[in-house]
């Protein structure tokens, strides 16, 4: 009798290594950091995200030091400003917290890639990602100007990649135009093109102090039930000039990631979000799962589904532990 002997290539570690289809490398990973303006020495643990901190400017650099020495090559920054207002002034202030953090990082490590998350929600008093009208609606077009201003100020501070995460319509075009006009035609845009209104962002909103004070984000972020709509969003952003596209969250949306992989040739990013991180951490703490093994398996699955780059809170730690070559 003949049958398929799949086990032949699984017999030894060396054989499995030889035929492995997907390999994670440190160069695939982007570590998010939360930078707080109020105190340069702040190092406040985020209760809902064990191992992550709100860091003041001085502590940020100290925290990054061992990770960068171990090979971390890219970071994305989220700012927690001292003051918030209706127009998110802190997002585009020349001396805003993300702008300052970017300058510090580029001074210390000129080669390190700094991605700027371009959004207003951490900087608005109401916590929405755009201008809120008196009737409570989030206004699309007036928000575009503020996003464009934010992107330009981040590029001026030295950001290597601009990553709009607000989900307003037309923001890639608005940002691209503004960057080009201000002399930043060389700076790429990584669009959070397919961003779902996800409950998996829960821990992030505590970390970034960015939960909306009223309502939710369902009028701008996507309905988790929709897959075809993801293609419309992605192709629209590509047409507007996005250089890379992102799917977010990652693991619950691998089908979307795979579909996108088949319809676009742009590099694709996936964001393993706070809730994905925290549930693995929590189960690890309880002794219910092997945290490190589950983290590596999840990241491998995300890459296998089609991600070229992965934003993950595990990046620095796994690289520092020498678990990702
Ligand atoms: C800002 C933003 C969010 C995340 C990244 N950028 C939060 C949100 O949309 O509420 C989520 C990241 C995470 O959960 O790890 N708009």
Short mmCIF file of C-alpha atoms and ligand atoms in Angstrom, two decimals:
data_model
loop_
_atom_site.label_atom_id
_atom_site.label_comp_id
_atom_site.label_asym_id
_atom_site.label_seq_id
_atom_site.Cartn_x
_atom_site.Cartn_y
_atom_site.Cartn_z
CA UNK A 1 0.00 0.00 0.00
CA UNK A 2 1.31 3.45 -0.79
CA UNK A 3 0.27 6.54 1.01
CA UNK A 4 1.67 9.95 1.75
CA UNK A 5 4.37 9.80 4.39
CA UNK A 6 4.36 13.38 5.64
CA UNK A 7 6.29 12.32 8.72
CA UNK A 8 9.46 11.70 6.68
CA UNK A 9 10.23 15.40 6.65
CA UNK A 10 9.34 15.85 10.31
CA UNK A 11 11.59 13.12 11.68
CA UNK A 12 14.43 15.28 12.97
CA UNK A 13 14.84 18.90 13.97
CA UNK A 14 17.35 19.36 11.16
CA UNK A 15 14.88 18.11 8.55
CA UNK A 16 12.12 20.29 9.94
CA UNK A 17 14.46 23.28 9.82
CA UNK A 18 15.29 22.49 6.22
CA UNK A 19 11.71 22.49 4.97
CA UNK A 20 10.26 25.23 7.16
CA UNK A 21 8.25 27.62 4.98
CA UNK A 22 8.02 30.64 7.24
CA UNK A 23 10.81 32.14 9.30
CA UNK A 24 10.41 35.03 11.66
CA UNK A 25 13.30 37.42 11.82
CA UNK A 26 13.91 40.41 14.03
CA UNK A 27 13.71 42.55 10.89
CA UNK A 28 10.00 41.71 10.50
CA UNK A 29 9.05 43.16 13.86
CA UNK A 30 8.08 46.62 15.08
CA UNK A 31 7.86 47.32 18.81
CA UNK A 32 5.28 49.88 20.00
CA UNK A 33 6.23 52.27 22.82
CA UNK A 34 4.00 54.56 24.87
CA UNK A 35 5.71 57.87 25.58
CA UNK A 36 4.36 60.14 28.27
CA UNK A 37 4.96 63.88 28.31
CA UNK A 38 4.29 64.75 31.94
CA UNK A 39 7.50 63.37 33.46
CA UNK A 40 10.72 62.45 31.61
CA UNK A 41 11.53 59.88 34.29
CA UNK A 42 8.14 58.14 34.23
CA UNK A 43 8.22 54.36 34.03
CA UNK A 44 4.65 53.40 34.85
CA UNK A 45 3.71 49.76 34.32
CA UNK A 46 0.51 49.32 32.28
CA UNK A 47 -1.61 46.99 34.39
CA UNK A 48 -3.57 45.58 31.45
CA UNK A 49 -0.40 44.94 29.42
CA UNK A 50 2.17 43.21 31.63
CA UNK A 51 5.70 44.07 30.52
CA UNK A 52 4.68 47.33 28.81
CA UNK A 53 5.15 50.81 30.29
CA UNK A 54 4.26 54.42 29.89
CA UNK A 55 7.73 55.86 29.57
CA UNK A 56 9.07 59.39 29.98
CA UNK A 57 11.61 60.58 27.43
CA UNK A 58 14.67 59.64 29.47
CA UNK A 59 13.32 56.24 30.42
CA UNK A 60 12.30 55.49 26.83
CA UNK A 61 15.87 55.61 25.64
CA UNK A 62 17.05 53.52 28.62
CA UNK A 63 14.33 50.93 27.93
CA UNK A 64 15.16 50.69 24.27
CA UNK A 65 18.90 50.30 24.84
CA UNK A 66 19.05 46.50 25.46
CA UNK A 67 16.45 45.76 22.78
CA UNK A 68 18.26 47.78 20.12
CA UNK A 69 21.60 46.21 21.12
CA UNK A 70 19.98 42.81 20.68
CA UNK A 71 18.80 43.75 17.18
CA UNK A 72 15.44 45.51 17.41
CA UNK A 73 15.32 47.55 14.18
CA UNK A 74 11.98 49.40 14.22
CA UNK A 75 9.63 51.03 16.70
CA UNK A 76 6.25 52.77 16.56
CA UNK A 77 5.46 55.57 18.97
CA UNK A 78 2.26 56.50 20.76
CA UNK A 79 2.13 59.73 22.73
CA UNK A 80 0.36 60.59 25.95
CA UNK A 81 0.30 64.40 26.06
CA UNK A 82 0.20 66.51 29.19
CA UNK A 83 -2.93 68.32 28.01
CA UNK A 84 -5.70 67.34 25.62
CA UNK A 85 -8.08 69.64 23.75
CA UNK A 86 -10.86 69.55 21.17
CA UNK A 87 -8.46 70.10 18.26
CA UNK A 88 -5.73 67.66 19.36
CA UNK A 89 -3.06 70.39 19.39
CA UNK A 90 -0.58 68.04 21.03
CA UNK A 91 -0.61 65.79 17.97
CA UNK A 92 0.96 68.41 15.70
CA UNK A 93 2.85 70.58 18.19
CA UNK A 94 6.46 70.95 16.95
CA UNK A 95 7.58 70.01 20.47
CA UNK A 96 4.85 67.39 20.98
CA UNK A 97 5.76 64.25 22.85
CA UNK A 98 6.05 61.97 19.81
CA UNK A 99 8.07 64.61 17.95
CA UNK A 100 10.47 64.94 20.90
CA UNK A 101 10.73 61.19 21.35
CA UNK A 102 11.46 60.77 17.64
CA UNK A 103 14.26 63.35 17.82
CA UNK A 104 15.80 61.64 20.85
CA UNK A 105 15.68 58.22 19.23
CA UNK A 106 17.14 59.39 15.93
CA UNK A 107 19.93 61.23 17.78
CA UNK A 108 20.85 58.06 19.62
CA UNK A 109 20.24 55.58 16.75
CA UNK A 110 20.14 57.32 13.34
CA UNK A 111 19.57 54.00 11.56
CA UNK A 112 16.67 52.78 13.69
CA UNK A 113 13.31 53.02 11.93
CA UNK A 114 10.83 55.23 13.73
CA UNK A 115 7.21 54.82 12.68
CA UNK A 116 4.87 57.61 13.76
CA UNK A 117 1.30 56.60 14.50
CA UNK A 118 -0.69 59.45 12.99
CA UNK A 119 -3.97 59.83 14.86
CA UNK A 120 -5.71 62.35 17.05
CA UNK A 121 -7.41 60.17 19.66
CA UNK A 122 -4.61 60.34 22.23
CA UNK A 123 -4.68 64.15 21.96
CA UNK A 124 -8.39 65.01 21.87
CA UNK A 125 -10.28 65.77 25.08
CA UNK A 126 -13.17 63.58 23.88
CA UNK A 127 -10.93 60.69 22.78
CA UNK A 128 -12.23 60.45 19.21
CA UNK A 129 -9.92 60.21 16.21
CA UNK A 130 -11.22 63.41 14.62
CA UNK A 131 -12.96 66.73 15.09
CA UNK A 132 -16.29 66.28 16.88
CA UNK A 133 -19.25 68.39 15.72
CA UNK A 134 -21.82 69.84 18.16
CA UNK A 135 -24.18 66.98 17.28
CA UNK A 136 -21.56 64.45 18.38
CA UNK A 137 -20.58 63.30 14.90
CA UNK A 138 -16.93 62.86 13.99
CA UNK A 139 -16.36 65.19 11.03
CA UNK A 140 -14.35 63.67 8.22
CA UNK A 141 -13.02 66.44 6.00
CA UNK A 142 -12.09 68.99 8.70
CA UNK A 143 -10.09 66.23 10.39
CA UNK A 144 -7.95 65.65 7.31
CA UNK A 145 -6.17 68.96 7.67
CA UNK A 146 -5.17 68.17 11.26
CA UNK A 147 -3.97 64.71 10.30
CA UNK A 148 -1.89 66.16 7.47
CA UNK A 149 -0.42 68.71 9.86
CA UNK A 150 0.39 65.95 12.34
CA UNK A 151 2.09 63.86 9.66
CA UNK A 152 4.24 66.78 8.51
CA UNK A 153 5.32 67.61 12.06
CA UNK A 154 6.23 63.97 12.65
CA UNK A 155 8.27 63.89 9.43
CA UNK A 156 10.01 67.13 10.44
CA UNK A 157 10.97 65.51 13.73
CA UNK A 158 12.63 62.66 11.82
CA UNK A 159 9.98 59.94 11.55
CA UNK A 160 10.87 57.44 8.81
CA UNK A 161 7.35 56.18 8.18
CA UNK A 162 3.98 57.89 8.66
CA UNK A 163 1.23 55.51 9.76
CA UNK A 164 -2.28 57.00 9.84
CA UNK A 165 -4.58 54.97 12.10
CA UNK A 166 -7.62 57.26 12.28
CA UNK A 167 -9.76 55.66 9.53
CA UNK A 168 -11.04 58.96 8.12
CA UNK A 169 -11.81 58.79 4.39
CA UNK A 170 -9.24 60.45 2.15
CA UNK A 171 -6.54 60.76 4.78
CA UNK A 172 -3.87 58.96 2.79
CA UNK A 173 -4.31 61.40 -0.10
CA UNK A 174 -4.37 64.39 2.26
CA UNK A 175 -1.24 63.24 4.08
CA UNK A 176 0.59 62.34 0.86
CA UNK A 177 -0.15 65.76 -0.63
CA UNK A 178 0.97 67.59 2.51
CA UNK A 179 4.17 65.54 2.85
CA UNK A 180 5.04 66.17 -0.80
CA UNK A 181 4.40 69.92 -0.48
CA UNK A 182 6.57 70.20 2.61
CA UNK A 183 9.57 68.43 1.14
CA UNK A 184 8.87 64.92 2.41
CA UNK A 185 8.14 63.18 -0.88
CA UNK A 186 10.63 60.51 0.21
CA UNK A 187 8.73 59.56 3.38
CA UNK A 188 6.49 56.49 2.97
CA UNK A 189 2.94 56.13 4.26
CA UNK A 190 1.94 52.90 5.99
CA UNK A 191 -1.83 53.07 6.04
CA UNK A 192 -3.86 51.32 8.71
CA UNK A 193 -6.10 50.63 5.73
CA UNK A 194 -8.12 47.82 7.24
CA UNK A 195 -8.74 48.68 10.85
CA UNK A 196 -11.65 47.05 12.59
CA UNK A 197 -13.75 48.46 15.42
CA UNK A 198 -12.32 45.80 17.70
CA UNK A 199 -12.77 44.97 21.36
CA UNK A 200 -9.19 43.70 21.21
CA UNK A 201 -8.02 47.34 21.57
CA UNK A 202 -9.26 47.43 25.17
CA UNK A 203 -5.88 47.31 26.92
CA UNK A 204 -4.38 49.90 24.52
CA UNK A 205 -6.96 52.47 25.46
CA UNK A 206 -5.83 52.23 29.06
CA UNK A 207 -2.19 52.34 27.98
CA UNK A 208 -2.63 55.35 25.70
CA UNK A 209 -5.40 56.95 27.75
CA UNK A 210 -7.36 57.26 24.52
CA UNK A 211 -10.75 55.67 25.18
CA UNK A 212 -13.58 57.73 23.64
CA UNK A 213 -15.48 59.65 26.32
CA UNK A 214 -18.78 59.01 24.57
CA UNK A 215 -19.97 56.64 21.86
CA UNK A 216 -17.62 54.31 20.05
CA UNK A 217 -15.49 54.21 16.90
CA UNK A 218 -17.95 52.27 14.76
CA UNK A 219 -18.68 55.20 12.41
CA UNK A 220 -15.07 55.17 11.23
CA UNK A 221 -13.49 51.81 12.08
CA UNK A 222 -14.72 48.75 10.21
CA UNK A 223 -17.38 46.24 11.17
CA UNK A 224 -15.65 42.96 12.20
CA UNK A 225 -18.26 41.10 10.17
CA UNK A 226 -17.03 42.52 6.87
CA UNK A 227 -14.39 40.98 4.63
CA UNK A 228 -15.16 42.40 1.18
CA UNK A 229 -15.20 45.90 2.58
CA UNK A 230 -11.57 45.38 3.56
CA UNK A 231 -10.67 45.14 -0.11
CA UNK A 232 -12.42 48.41 -0.89
CA UNK A 233 -10.57 50.17 1.92
CA UNK A 234 -7.23 48.68 0.96
CA UNK A 235 -7.53 49.41 -2.75
CA UNK A 236 -8.72 52.95 -2.05
CA UNK A 237 -5.68 53.61 0.11
CA UNK A 238 -3.39 52.10 -2.48
CA UNK A 239 -4.95 54.40 -5.11
CA UNK A 240 -4.46 57.38 -2.79
CA UNK A 241 -0.76 56.64 -2.62
CA UNK A 242 -0.19 54.38 0.37
CA UNK A 243 3.19 52.63 0.19
CA UNK A 244 2.22 49.87 2.61
CA UNK A 245 -1.06 48.60 3.99
CA UNK A 246 -1.97 47.28 7.40
CA UNK A 247 -4.56 44.88 8.75
CA UNK A 248 -5.49 45.30 12.39
CA UNK A 249 -6.03 43.31 14.62
CA UNK A 250 -3.98 40.40 13.28
CA UNK A 251 -4.81 36.87 14.47
CA UNK A 252 -8.64 37.13 14.33
CA UNK A 253 -8.37 38.60 10.81
CA UNK A 254 -5.91 36.27 9.08
CA UNK A 255 -8.46 35.56 6.35
CA UNK A 256 -8.50 39.25 5.50
CA UNK A 257 -4.72 39.43 5.51
CA UNK A 258 -4.50 36.47 3.16
CA UNK A 259 -7.08 37.92 0.79
CA UNK A 260 -5.22 41.21 0.66
CA UNK A 261 -1.96 39.38 0.00
CA UNK A 262 -3.56 38.06 -3.16
CA UNK A 263 -4.86 41.38 -4.49
CA UNK A 264 -2.04 43.83 -3.79
CA UNK A 265 1.70 43.80 -4.30
CA UNK A 266 2.31 46.42 -1.62
CA UNK A 267 4.11 45.31 1.52
CA UNK A 268 1.56 44.26 4.13
CA UNK A 269 1.74 44.87 7.84
CA UNK A 270 -0.33 43.22 10.55
CA UNK A 271 -0.82 44.64 14.03
CA UNK A 272 -0.95 42.08 16.81
CA UNK A 273 -2.90 44.43 19.07
CA UNK A 274 -2.97 44.96 22.79
CA UNK A 275 -5.79 42.48 23.46
CA UNK A 276 -4.01 39.76 21.51
CA UNK A 277 -0.88 40.43 23.58
CA UNK A 278 -2.64 40.65 26.92
CA UNK A 279 -4.61 37.45 26.57
CA UNK A 280 -1.41 35.53 25.88
CA UNK A 281 0.28 37.25 28.82
CA UNK A 282 -2.65 36.51 31.12
CA UNK A 283 -2.82 32.84 30.22
CA UNK A 284 0.94 32.63 30.69
CA UNK A 285 0.72 34.16 34.15
CA UNK A 286 -2.02 31.72 35.12
CA UNK A 287 0.13 28.84 33.95
CA UNK A 288 -2.48 27.88 31.36
CA UNK A 289 -0.27 28.28 28.29
CA UNK A 290 3.41 28.67 27.53
CA UNK A 291 3.51 32.40 26.85
CA UNK A 292 6.65 32.43 24.74
CA UNK A 293 5.66 29.46 22.62
CA UNK A 294 2.20 30.91 21.97
CA UNK A 295 3.69 34.30 21.10
CA UNK A 296 6.11 32.77 18.59
CA UNK A 297 3.42 30.54 17.10
CA UNK A 298 1.00 33.47 16.71
CA UNK A 299 3.62 35.66 15.04
CA UNK A 300 4.63 32.84 12.71
CA UNK A 301 0.97 32.31 11.77
CA UNK A 302 0.56 36.02 11.04
CA UNK A 303 3.60 35.96 8.78
CA UNK A 304 2.48 32.74 7.10
CA UNK A 305 -0.89 34.34 6.31
CA UNK A 306 0.85 37.09 4.37
CA UNK A 307 2.30 39.77 6.64
CA UNK A 308 5.68 41.21 5.67
CA UNK A 309 5.91 43.21 8.86
CA UNK A 310 4.31 42.71 12.25
CA UNK A 311 3.69 45.28 14.93
CA UNK A 312 3.84 43.42 18.22
CA UNK A 313 4.37 44.17 21.90
CA UNK A 314 6.42 40.97 22.08
CA UNK A 315 9.10 42.27 19.69
CA UNK A 316 11.63 43.75 22.12
CA UNK A 317 11.34 40.94 24.64
CA UNK A 318 11.60 38.08 22.14
CA UNK A 319 14.55 39.72 20.39
CA UNK A 320 16.26 40.41 23.72
CA UNK A 321 15.78 36.80 24.73
CA UNK A 322 17.56 35.79 21.52
CA UNK A 323 14.49 33.88 20.33
CA UNK A 324 14.29 35.60 16.95
CA UNK A 325 17.43 35.62 14.78
C1 LIG B 1 -5.23 54.94 17.60
C2 LIG B 1 -4.81 53.53 17.71
C3 LIG B 1 -5.39 52.47 18.43
C4 LIG B 1 -4.54 51.39 18.29
C5 LIG B 1 -3.48 51.80 17.49
N1 LIG B 1 -3.68 53.11 17.12
C6 LIG B 1 -6.56 52.43 19.30
C7 LIG B 1 -7.92 52.60 18.79
O1 LIG B 1 -8.19 52.71 17.61
O2 LIG B 1 -8.78 52.69 19.67
C8 LIG B 1 -4.72 50.04 18.93
C9 LIG B 1 -3.48 49.32 19.25
C10 LIG B 1 -3.64 48.19 20.19
O3 LIG B 1 -4.72 47.83 20.67
O4 LIG B 1 -2.58 47.60 20.50
N2 LIG B 1 -6.36 55.21 16.87
#
